[in-house]
């Protein structure tokens, strides 16, 4: 019996959704295979994946100007043609920039 109701139940479901999507990404399985293991419809799981992707978008990532060594710059080119040059010394920033698109 689920004793959660209203907002708490929605938050519990979102927490589960995010955890399951993360487990799927690490599993190497297809969405169909993973959803079958969970005992849910593929369409439901695909919705969770798309919802998780939408929620993980953060918009602009703040960059702090500082001393730059041109040899340590990395250029990121998005599929829409936008190009960014950033210092390769901060893997966290690079990760966020790559996952923006």
Short mmCIF file of C-alpha atoms in Angstrom, two decimals:
data_model
loop_
_atom_site.label_atom_id
_atom_site.label_comp_id
_atom_site.label_asym_id
_atom_site.label_seq_id
_atom_site.Cartn_x
_atom_site.Cartn_y
_atom_site.Cartn_z
CA UNK A 1 0.00 0.00 0.00
CA UNK A 2 1.38 3.41 -1.00
CA UNK A 3 0.92 5.87 1.85
CA UNK A 4 2.22 8.82 -0.14
CA UNK A 5 -0.31 11.16 -1.68
CA UNK A 6 -0.40 14.35 -3.72
CA UNK A 7 2.88 16.23 -4.09
CA UNK A 8 4.87 13.66 -2.08
CA UNK A 9 3.77 10.85 -4.38
CA UNK A 10 4.76 12.85 -7.49
CA UNK A 11 8.19 13.59 -5.99
CA UNK A 12 8.62 9.91 -5.10
CA UNK A 13 7.74 8.93 -8.68
CA UNK A 14 10.19 11.50 -10.12
CA UNK A 15 12.96 10.24 -7.85
CA UNK A 16 12.29 6.68 -9.01
CA UNK A 17 12.10 7.80 -12.63
CA UNK A 18 15.47 9.56 -12.48
CA UNK A 19 17.08 6.57 -10.77
CA UNK A 20 15.68 4.11 -13.33
CA UNK A 21 16.75 6.28 -16.28
CA UNK A 22 20.26 6.49 -14.83
CA UNK A 23 20.34 2.71 -14.32
CA UNK A 24 19.19 2.24 -17.94
CA UNK A 25 21.92 4.55 -19.27
CA UNK A 26 24.56 2.51 -17.45
CA UNK A 27 23.05 -0.87 -18.38
CA UNK A 28 23.77 -0.87 -22.10
CA UNK A 29 20.27 -2.26 -22.73
CA UNK A 30 17.75 -0.85 -25.18
CA UNK A 31 14.77 1.02 -23.78
CA UNK A 32 12.58 -1.93 -24.79
CA UNK A 33 14.74 -4.47 -22.95
CA UNK A 34 15.03 -2.31 -19.85
CA UNK A 35 11.32 -1.48 -19.70
CA UNK A 36 10.47 -5.18 -20.00
CA UNK A 37 12.71 -5.89 -17.00
CA UNK A 38 10.85 -3.18 -15.06
CA UNK A 39 7.49 -4.53 -16.17
CA UNK A 40 6.33 -1.23 -17.70
CA UNK A 41 5.32 -0.19 -21.20
CA UNK A 42 8.11 0.95 -23.54
CA UNK A 43 6.18 4.17 -24.23
CA UNK A 44 6.04 4.95 -20.50
CA UNK A 45 9.77 4.45 -20.13
CA UNK A 46 10.50 6.51 -23.27
CA UNK A 47 8.45 9.32 -21.70
CA UNK A 48 10.54 9.07 -18.53
CA UNK A 49 13.75 9.29 -20.59
CA UNK A 50 12.53 12.34 -22.51
CA UNK A 51 11.27 14.00 -19.33
CA UNK A 52 14.59 13.37 -17.62
CA UNK A 53 16.41 14.88 -20.59
CA UNK A 54 14.22 18.01 -20.43
CA UNK A 55 14.76 18.43 -16.68
CA UNK A 56 18.52 18.04 -17.00
CA UNK A 57 18.82 20.95 -19.43
CA UNK A 58 20.27 23.85 -17.51
CA UNK A 59 20.35 26.54 -20.18
CA UNK A 60 23.44 28.70 -20.18
CA UNK A 61 26.49 27.60 -18.25
CA UNK A 62 28.40 30.47 -16.60
CA UNK A 63 32.01 30.72 -17.70
CA UNK A 64 34.57 32.75 -15.80
CA UNK A 65 37.19 34.52 -17.88
CA UNK A 66 40.73 34.04 -16.73
CA UNK A 67 44.17 33.27 -18.02
CA UNK A 68 43.96 31.00 -21.02
CA UNK A 69 46.59 28.89 -22.62
CA UNK A 70 45.59 28.55 -26.31
CA UNK A 71 47.14 25.07 -26.38
CA UNK A 72 44.72 23.84 -23.70
CA UNK A 73 41.54 25.03 -25.42
CA UNK A 74 38.91 22.69 -26.76
CA UNK A 75 36.43 23.64 -29.43
CA UNK A 76 32.91 22.19 -29.20
CA UNK A 77 30.76 22.33 -32.32
CA UNK A 78 27.06 21.64 -31.83
CA UNK A 79 24.93 20.07 -34.60
CA UNK A 80 23.23 23.44 -35.16
CA UNK A 81 26.61 25.02 -36.05
CA UNK A 82 27.28 26.87 -32.79
CA UNK A 83 30.96 26.68 -31.80
CA UNK A 84 32.42 27.19 -28.35
CA UNK A 85 36.07 27.34 -27.36
CA UNK A 86 36.74 26.52 -23.71
CA UNK A 87 39.65 25.67 -21.50
CA UNK A 88 40.12 21.92 -21.15
CA UNK A 89 41.22 22.30 -17.53
CA UNK A 90 37.67 22.03 -16.15
CA UNK A 91 36.06 18.69 -17.03
CA UNK A 92 32.85 19.63 -15.18
CA UNK A 93 32.23 22.63 -17.40
CA UNK A 94 33.01 20.59 -20.51
CA UNK A 95 30.58 17.89 -19.43
CA UNK A 96 27.77 20.41 -18.88
CA UNK A 97 28.44 22.07 -22.24
CA UNK A 98 28.42 18.77 -24.10
CA UNK A 99 25.12 17.72 -22.49
CA UNK A 100 23.39 21.02 -23.27
CA UNK A 101 22.43 20.00 -26.76
#
